Coordinates of C-alpha atoms and ligand atoms in Angstrom, one line a residue:
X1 CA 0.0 0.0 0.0
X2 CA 1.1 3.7 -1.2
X3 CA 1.3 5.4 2.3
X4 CA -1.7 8.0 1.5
X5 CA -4.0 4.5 1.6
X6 CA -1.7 3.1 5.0
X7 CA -3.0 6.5 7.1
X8 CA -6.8 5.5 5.5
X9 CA -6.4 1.8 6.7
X10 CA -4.0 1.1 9.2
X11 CA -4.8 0.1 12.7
X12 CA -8.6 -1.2 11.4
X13 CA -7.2 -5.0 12.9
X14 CA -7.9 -3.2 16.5
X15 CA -11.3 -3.2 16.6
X16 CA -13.2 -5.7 19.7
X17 CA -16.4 -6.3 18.2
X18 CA -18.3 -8.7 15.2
X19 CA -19.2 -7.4 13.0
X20 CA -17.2 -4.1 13.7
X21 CA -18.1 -0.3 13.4
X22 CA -16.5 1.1 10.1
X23 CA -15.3 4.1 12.2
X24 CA -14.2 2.8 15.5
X25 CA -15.6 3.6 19.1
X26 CA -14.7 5.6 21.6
X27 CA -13.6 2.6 24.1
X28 CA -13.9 5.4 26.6
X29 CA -13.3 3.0 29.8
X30 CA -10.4 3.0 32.5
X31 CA -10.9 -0.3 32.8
X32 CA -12.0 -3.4 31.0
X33 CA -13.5 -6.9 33.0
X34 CA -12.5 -10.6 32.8
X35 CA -15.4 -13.7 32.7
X36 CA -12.5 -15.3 34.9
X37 CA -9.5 -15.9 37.0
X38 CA -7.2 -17.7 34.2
X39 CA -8.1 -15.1 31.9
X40 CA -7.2 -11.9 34.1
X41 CA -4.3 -13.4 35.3
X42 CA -2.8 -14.3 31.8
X43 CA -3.8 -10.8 30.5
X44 CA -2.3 -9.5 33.1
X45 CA 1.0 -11.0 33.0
X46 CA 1.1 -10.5 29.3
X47 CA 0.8 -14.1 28.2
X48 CA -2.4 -13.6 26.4
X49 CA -3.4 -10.9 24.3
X50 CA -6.5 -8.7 26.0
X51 CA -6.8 -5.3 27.9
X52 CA -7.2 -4.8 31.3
X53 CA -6.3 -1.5 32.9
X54 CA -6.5 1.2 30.5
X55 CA -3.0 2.8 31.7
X56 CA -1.2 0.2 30.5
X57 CA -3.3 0.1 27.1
X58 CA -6.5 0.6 25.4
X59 CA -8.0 -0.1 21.8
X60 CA -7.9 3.5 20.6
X61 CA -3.9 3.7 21.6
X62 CA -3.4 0.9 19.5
X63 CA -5.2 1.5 16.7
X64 CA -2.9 5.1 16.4
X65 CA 0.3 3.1 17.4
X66 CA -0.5 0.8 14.6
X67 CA -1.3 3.3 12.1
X68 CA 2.2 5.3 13.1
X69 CA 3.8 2.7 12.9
X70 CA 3.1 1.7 9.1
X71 CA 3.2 5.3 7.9
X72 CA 6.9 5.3 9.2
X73 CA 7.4 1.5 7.6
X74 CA 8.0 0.4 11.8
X75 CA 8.2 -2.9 13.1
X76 CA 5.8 -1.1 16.0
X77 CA 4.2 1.7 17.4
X78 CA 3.9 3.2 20.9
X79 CA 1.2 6.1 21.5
X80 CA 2.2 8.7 24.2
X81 CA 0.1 11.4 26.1
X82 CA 2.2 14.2 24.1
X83 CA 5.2 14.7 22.3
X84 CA 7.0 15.5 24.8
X85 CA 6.1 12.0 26.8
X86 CA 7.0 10.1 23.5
X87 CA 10.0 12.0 23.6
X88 CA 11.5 11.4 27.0
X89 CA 10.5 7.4 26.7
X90 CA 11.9 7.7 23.4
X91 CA 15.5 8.6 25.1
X92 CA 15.1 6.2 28.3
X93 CA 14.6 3.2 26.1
X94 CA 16.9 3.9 23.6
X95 CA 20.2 5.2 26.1
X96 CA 20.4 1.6 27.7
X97 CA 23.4 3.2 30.8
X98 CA 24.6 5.7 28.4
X99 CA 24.5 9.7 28.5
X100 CA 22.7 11.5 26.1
X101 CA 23.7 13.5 23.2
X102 CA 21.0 16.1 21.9
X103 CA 21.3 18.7 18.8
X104 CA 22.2 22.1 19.6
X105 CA 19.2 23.0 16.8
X106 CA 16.2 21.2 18.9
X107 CA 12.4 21.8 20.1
X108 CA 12.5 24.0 23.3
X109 CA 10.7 21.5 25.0
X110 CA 13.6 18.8 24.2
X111 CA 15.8 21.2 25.6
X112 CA 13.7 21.5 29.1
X113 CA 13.7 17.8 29.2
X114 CA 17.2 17.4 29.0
X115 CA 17.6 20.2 31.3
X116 CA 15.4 20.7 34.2
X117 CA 14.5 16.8 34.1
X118 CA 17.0 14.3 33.3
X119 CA 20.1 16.3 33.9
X120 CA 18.9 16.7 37.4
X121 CA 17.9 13.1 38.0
X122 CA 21.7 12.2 36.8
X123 CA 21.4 11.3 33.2
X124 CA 24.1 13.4 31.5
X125 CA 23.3 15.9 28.9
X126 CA 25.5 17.1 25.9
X127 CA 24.7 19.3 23.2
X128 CA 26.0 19.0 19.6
X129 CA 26.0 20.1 16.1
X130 CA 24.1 17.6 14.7
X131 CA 25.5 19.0 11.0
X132 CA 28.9 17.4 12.1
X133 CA 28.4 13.5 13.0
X134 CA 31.4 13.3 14.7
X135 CA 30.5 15.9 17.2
X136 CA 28.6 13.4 18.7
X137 CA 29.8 13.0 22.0
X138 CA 32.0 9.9 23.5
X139 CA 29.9 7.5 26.0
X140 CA 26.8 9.1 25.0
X141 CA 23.8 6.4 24.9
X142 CA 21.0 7.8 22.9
X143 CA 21.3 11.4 19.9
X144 CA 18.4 13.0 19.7
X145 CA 17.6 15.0 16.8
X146 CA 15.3 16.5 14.5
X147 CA 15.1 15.7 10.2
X148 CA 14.2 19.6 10.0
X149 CA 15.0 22.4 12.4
X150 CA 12.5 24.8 13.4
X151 CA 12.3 27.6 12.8
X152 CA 14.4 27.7 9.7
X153 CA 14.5 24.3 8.4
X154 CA 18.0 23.6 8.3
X155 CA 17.5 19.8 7.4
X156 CA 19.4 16.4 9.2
X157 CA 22.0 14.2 7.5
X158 CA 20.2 11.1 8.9
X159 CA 21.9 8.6 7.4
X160 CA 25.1 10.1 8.4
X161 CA 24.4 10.3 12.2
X162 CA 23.0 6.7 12.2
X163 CA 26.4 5.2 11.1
X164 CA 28.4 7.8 13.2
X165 CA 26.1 7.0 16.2
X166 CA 26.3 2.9 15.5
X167 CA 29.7 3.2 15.7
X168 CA 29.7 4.7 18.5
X169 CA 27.6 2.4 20.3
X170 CA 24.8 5.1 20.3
X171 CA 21.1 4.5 19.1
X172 CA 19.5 7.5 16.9
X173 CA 16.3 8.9 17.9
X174 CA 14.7 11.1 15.3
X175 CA 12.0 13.8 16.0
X176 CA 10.4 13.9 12.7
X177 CA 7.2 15.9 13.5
X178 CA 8.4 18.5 11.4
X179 CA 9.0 16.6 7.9
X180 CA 6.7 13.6 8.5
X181 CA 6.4 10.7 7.2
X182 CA 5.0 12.1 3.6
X183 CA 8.4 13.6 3.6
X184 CA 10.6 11.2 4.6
X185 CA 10.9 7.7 6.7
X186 CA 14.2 8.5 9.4
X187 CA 13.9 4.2 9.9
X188 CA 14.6 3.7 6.5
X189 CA 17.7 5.5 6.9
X190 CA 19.3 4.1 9.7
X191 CA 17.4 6.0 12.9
X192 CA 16.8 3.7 15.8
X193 CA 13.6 5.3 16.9
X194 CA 11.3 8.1 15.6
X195 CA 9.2 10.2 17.6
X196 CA 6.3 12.7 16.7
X197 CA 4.4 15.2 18.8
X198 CA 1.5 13.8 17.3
X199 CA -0.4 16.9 18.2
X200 CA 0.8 18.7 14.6
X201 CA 0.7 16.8 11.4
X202 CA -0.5 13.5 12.4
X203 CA -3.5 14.6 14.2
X204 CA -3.8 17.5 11.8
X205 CA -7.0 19.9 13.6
X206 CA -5.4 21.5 16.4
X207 CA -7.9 19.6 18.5
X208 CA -5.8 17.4 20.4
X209 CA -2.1 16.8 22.5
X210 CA -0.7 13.5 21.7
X211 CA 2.1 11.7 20.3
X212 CA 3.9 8.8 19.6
X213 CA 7.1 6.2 19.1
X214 CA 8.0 4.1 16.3
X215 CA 11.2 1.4 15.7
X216 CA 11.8 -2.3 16.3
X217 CA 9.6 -4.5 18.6
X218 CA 11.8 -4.5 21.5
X219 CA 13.0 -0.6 21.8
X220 CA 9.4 0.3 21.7
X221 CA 8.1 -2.0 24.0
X222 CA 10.7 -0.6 26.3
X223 CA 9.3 3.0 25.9
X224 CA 5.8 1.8 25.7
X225 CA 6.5 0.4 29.1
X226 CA 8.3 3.7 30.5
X227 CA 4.7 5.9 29.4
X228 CA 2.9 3.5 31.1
X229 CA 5.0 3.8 34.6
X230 CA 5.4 7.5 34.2
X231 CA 1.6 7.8 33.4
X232 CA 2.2 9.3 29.8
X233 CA -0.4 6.9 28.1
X234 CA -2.7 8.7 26.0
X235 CA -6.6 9.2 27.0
X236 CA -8.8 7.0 24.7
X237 CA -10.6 10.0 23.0
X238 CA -7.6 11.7 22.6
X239 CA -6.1 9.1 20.8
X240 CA -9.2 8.5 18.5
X241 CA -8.9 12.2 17.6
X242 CA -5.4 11.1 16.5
X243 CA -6.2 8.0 14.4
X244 CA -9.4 10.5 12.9
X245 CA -6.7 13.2 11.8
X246 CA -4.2 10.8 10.2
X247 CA -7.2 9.1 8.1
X248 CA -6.7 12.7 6.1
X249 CA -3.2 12.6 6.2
X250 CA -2.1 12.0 2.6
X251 CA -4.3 14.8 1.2
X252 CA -3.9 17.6 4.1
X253 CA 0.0 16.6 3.6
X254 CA -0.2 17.2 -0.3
X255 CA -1.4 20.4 -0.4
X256 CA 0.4 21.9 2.5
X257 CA 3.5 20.7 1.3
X258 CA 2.6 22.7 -2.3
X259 CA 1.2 25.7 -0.4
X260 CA 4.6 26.1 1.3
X261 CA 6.5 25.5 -2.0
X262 CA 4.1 28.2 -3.2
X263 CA 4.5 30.7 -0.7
X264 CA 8.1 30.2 -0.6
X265 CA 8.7 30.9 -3.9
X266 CA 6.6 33.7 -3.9
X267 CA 7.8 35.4 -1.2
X268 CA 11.5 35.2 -2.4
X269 CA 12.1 38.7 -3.8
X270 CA 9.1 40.3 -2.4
X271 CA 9.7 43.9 -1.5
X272 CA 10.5 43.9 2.4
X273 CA 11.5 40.5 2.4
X274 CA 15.3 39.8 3.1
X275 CA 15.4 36.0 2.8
X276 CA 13.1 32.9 2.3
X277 CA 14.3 29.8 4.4
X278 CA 12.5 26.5 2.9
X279 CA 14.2 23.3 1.3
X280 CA 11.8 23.8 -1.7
X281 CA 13.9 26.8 -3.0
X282 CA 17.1 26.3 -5.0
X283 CA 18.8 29.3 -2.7
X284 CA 18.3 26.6 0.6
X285 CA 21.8 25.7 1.4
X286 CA 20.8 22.2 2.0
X287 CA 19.2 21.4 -1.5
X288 CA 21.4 18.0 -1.9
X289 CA 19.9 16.9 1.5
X290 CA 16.8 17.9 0.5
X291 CA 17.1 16.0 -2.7
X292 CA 17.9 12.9 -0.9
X293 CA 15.4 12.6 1.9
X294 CA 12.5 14.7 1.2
X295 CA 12.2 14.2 -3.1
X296 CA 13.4 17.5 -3.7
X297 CA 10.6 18.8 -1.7
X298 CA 10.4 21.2 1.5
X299 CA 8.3 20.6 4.3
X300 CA 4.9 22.5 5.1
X301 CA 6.8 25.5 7.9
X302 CA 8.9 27.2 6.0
X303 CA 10.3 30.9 7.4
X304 CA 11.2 34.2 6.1
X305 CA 12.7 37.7 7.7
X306 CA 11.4 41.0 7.5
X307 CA 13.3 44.1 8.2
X308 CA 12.7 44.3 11.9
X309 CA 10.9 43.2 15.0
X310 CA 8.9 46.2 14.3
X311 CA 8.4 44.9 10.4
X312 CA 6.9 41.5 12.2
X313 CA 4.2 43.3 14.2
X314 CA 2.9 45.3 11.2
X315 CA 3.2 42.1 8.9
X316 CA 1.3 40.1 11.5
X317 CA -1.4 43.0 12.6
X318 CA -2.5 43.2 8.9
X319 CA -3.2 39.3 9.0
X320 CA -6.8 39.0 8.3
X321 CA -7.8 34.8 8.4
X322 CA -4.2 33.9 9.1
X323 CA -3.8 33.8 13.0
X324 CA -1.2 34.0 15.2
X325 CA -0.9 31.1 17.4
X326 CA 2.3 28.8 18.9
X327 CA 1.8 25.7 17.3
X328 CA 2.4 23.8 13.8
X329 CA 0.4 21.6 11.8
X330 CA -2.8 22.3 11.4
X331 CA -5.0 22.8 8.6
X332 CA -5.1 26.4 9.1
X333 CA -2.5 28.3 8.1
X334 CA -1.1 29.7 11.5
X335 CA 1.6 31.9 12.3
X336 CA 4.3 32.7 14.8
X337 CA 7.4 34.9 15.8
X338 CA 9.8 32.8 17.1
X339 CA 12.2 35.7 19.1
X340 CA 9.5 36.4 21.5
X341 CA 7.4 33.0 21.6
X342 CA 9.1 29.7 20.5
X343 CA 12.6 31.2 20.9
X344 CA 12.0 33.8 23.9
X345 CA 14.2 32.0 26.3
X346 CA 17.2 32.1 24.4
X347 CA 19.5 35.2 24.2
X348 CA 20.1 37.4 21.4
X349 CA 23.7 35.8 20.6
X350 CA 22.2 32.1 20.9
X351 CA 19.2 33.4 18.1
X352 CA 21.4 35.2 15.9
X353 CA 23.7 32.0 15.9
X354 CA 20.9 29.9 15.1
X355 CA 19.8 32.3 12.1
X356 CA 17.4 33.7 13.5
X357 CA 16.2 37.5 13.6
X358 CA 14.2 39.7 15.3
X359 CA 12.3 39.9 12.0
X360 CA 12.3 36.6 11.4
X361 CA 8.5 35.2 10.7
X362 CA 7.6 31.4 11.2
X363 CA 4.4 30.2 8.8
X364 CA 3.0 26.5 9.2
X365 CA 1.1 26.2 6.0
X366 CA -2.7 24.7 5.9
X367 CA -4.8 22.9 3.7
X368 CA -6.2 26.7 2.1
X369 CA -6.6 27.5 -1.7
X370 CA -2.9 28.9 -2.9
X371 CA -4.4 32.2 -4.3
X372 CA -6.0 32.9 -1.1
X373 CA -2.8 32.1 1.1
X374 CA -0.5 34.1 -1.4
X375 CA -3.3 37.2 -1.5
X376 CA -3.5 37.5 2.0
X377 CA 0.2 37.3 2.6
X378 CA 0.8 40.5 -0.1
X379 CA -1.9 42.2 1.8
X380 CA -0.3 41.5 5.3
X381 CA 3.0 42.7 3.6
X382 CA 2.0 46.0 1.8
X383 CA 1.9 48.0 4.8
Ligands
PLP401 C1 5.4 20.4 19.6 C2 6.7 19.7 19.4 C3 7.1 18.8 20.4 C4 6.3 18.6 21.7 O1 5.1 18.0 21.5 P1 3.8 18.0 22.5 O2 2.8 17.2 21.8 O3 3.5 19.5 22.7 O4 4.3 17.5 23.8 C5 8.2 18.1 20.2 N1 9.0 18.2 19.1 C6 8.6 19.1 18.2 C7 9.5 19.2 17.0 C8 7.5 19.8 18.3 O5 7.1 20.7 17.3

C-alpha cells in the first residue's frame, strides 16, 4: 500500500467487536472486565493478548500506534500522552546506561527535558552540532535529533548520524514531527527510533495533545513500558482524535507541502523580504539533503525575515484569516514569531547563531486554496 492508503487503513485489525463499526468507538473506559481468574491473570502477565487497565493500554492507543507505525514502515508503534512524553520514553529506552547526546538545533521543550528533568535526576546531557556527525559525544547512549529544524528548516543528515552514532555504540532517535512521514521515513535511513508530537501533522486539527514512538519490537516495548510507569499513556478520545486526523493525512499533507512551495517561492524577492528559508527553494543551502530525503521537496513551515521586529508586528497585525498562534500543523494556516514565543528563552547571541532574527517570521502552511494564502500574505505585507 502507497502510504496516503496506510494512514486511511491502518490500525482497522484493532477493533473488539463482530461485525465491527466502520469508524471505530470511543472505548472510553479506565478499565475493561474478565469472565474469569485464568483469563485476568494471563492478560495481566502479558501471556495472552487482551486489555485490562487502561493505563497500561486501550483499543484507541493501539489502533494510532498501529497506524504510526506503518506510515513510518515500523516494526511497532507506541502512542504517548504528548510529544513530549513520546519523547522522553523515546531517550530512556533507547540510552540503555549511556549519556545523552542532543542537537544544539532542537524543540525547546527537548531542551527543558534534557535540562530541568534528566540532567537533574543524573542522566548526563550534551549538546551537539548535529551538521557534524562526529561531534557526537563519546559515552553518549541515545542522539536525539530532529530531520528539520524549526524555525528555519536547516535539514538532518540522517543517514550520516546513524552510522556515526552505530559506531559509537549510540542508538539514533529522530523527532520527525516537522518533515513527517510524507516527507521522509528516518527508519529507513538508519534512525533507531522516531518520535512525533503527534499533536501537529499526524492529528492534523489543532484539537488534540498527543504523540507517539516508532522502531523495532523491543525498543518500543521498552518506551511503551516507560509511558505507562510514568503515566504518559494517551486518554482514549484523545487518541481517536489522533487516528481521525491521520485518516486525512495524505491529502492535508499534499497540499500543505505545495502551499509552502508556493508561498516560498513567492515570497522570495518580495519587496520587504530579506530571505526565504525553505528546502523547496534552489537558494536553501541544503538542497542536496533535501534531494535525498525529502524528493526534492520542502516541508509544510517554511520561514522568512522581514526588516525588523517592528516589520513583524505590522506584517502580522494586517493578518486577516491567518492567525497567530504557537503551534504547527494544522489545517489552518497559522503563524508565529519565534524571538518572542518559540525562541523567547534564548538570548540574542544564541538566536542570531541559530539564524534567527528579530524579524524573522515562522508560517506552518494549511490545507487553504494557494491564491488565497498568497493574497493575504501581499496584503499583510504592503503595509
Ligand atoms: C510540539 C513539538 C514537540 C512537543 O510535542 P507536545 O505534543 O506538545 O508534547 C516536540 N517536538 C517538536 C518538533 C514539536 O514541534
Amino acid at each position: 500500500m502507497q502510504p496516503d492508503s496506510k494512514a486511511v487503513h491502518a490500525g482497522e485489525g484493532g477493533l473488539l467487536e463482530t461485525p465491527s463499526p466502520l469508524s471505530p468507538p470511543i472505548y472510553q473506559s479506565s478499565v475493561f472486565v474478565f469472565d474469569d481468574l485464568a483469563r485476568a491473570g494471563g492478560v495481566t502477565a502479558g501471556q495472552e493478548p487482551g486489555y485490562s487497565y487502561a493505563r497500561i493500554g486501550h483499543p484507541n492507543a493501539d489502533m494510532f500506534s498501529a497506524a504510526v507505525a506503518a506510515l513510518e514502515g515500523a516494526g511497532a508503534g507506541a502512542t504517548a500522552a504528548s510529544g513530549t512524553g513520546a519523547i522522553l520514553a523515546a531517550l530512556l529506552a533507547a540510552r540503555g546506561e549511556g549519556s545523552l547526546a542532543i542537537a544544539r538545533e532542537i524543540y525547546g521543550g527537548s531542551v527543558a527535558l534534557a535540562r530541568n528533568f534528566l540532567a537533574p535526576l543524573g542522566v548526563t546531557c550534551a549538546f551537539f552540532d548535529s551538521h557534524d556527525p562526529q561531534a557526537i559525544p563519546e559515552g553518549a547512549g541515545a542522539v536525539l535529533v530532529e530531520t528539520c529544524s524549526n524555525p528555519l528548516g536547516r535539514l538532518t543528515d540522517v543517514a550520516a548520524l546513524a552510522q556515526e552514532a552505530h559506531r559509537r555504540g549510540a542508538r539514533l532517535v529522530v523527532d520527525n514531527t516537522f518533515a513527517t512521514p510524507y516527507l521522509v521515513q528516518p527508519l529507513s535511513f538508519g534512525a533507531d527510533l522516531v518520535v512525533h508530537s503527534a499533536t501537529k501533522f499526524l492529528a492534523g486539527h489543532g484539537d488534540v495533545i498527543l504523540g507517539a514512538v516508532a522502531g523495532g519490537e523491543a525498543l518500543v516495548a521498552a518506551a511503551q513500558a516507560s509511558l505507562t510507569t510514568f503515566g504518559a499513556t494517551p486518554d482514549p478520545f484523545a487518541a481517536w482524535l489522533g487516528l481521525r486526523g491521520l485518516r486525512t493525512f495524505g491529502v492535508r499533507m499534499e497540499r500543505a507541502v505545495q502551499n509552502a512551495a508556493a508561498i516560498a517561492k513567492h515570497l522570495e524577492g518580495h519587496r520587504g523580504v530579506r530571505a526565504v528559508h525553505h528546502a523547496s527553494l534552489d537558494s536553501h543551502p541544503q538542497r542536496d539533503i533535501a534531494e535525498r530525503y525529502f524528493g526534492g521537496r520542502g516541508p509544510a513551515i517554511l520561514a522568512f525575515d522581514l526588516e525588523d521586529e517592528a516589520a513583524a508586528a505590522e506584517f502580522v497585525s494586517r493578518l486577516r484569516f491567518i492567525r497567530y498562534a504557537p503551534s504547527l500543523g494544522d489545517v489552518a494556516t497559522i503563524v508565529l514569531h519565534p524571538a518572542t514565543t518559540s525562541h523567547r528563552q534564548l538570548s540574542a547571541e544564541e538566536q542570531s547563531g541559530l539564524g534567527i532574527t528579530p524579524g524573522t517570521v515562522r508560517l506552518s502552511v494549511g490545507i487553504e486554496a494557494a491564491d488565497d494564502l498568497l493574497e493575504e500574505l501581499d496584503h499583510a505585507l504592503a503595509g
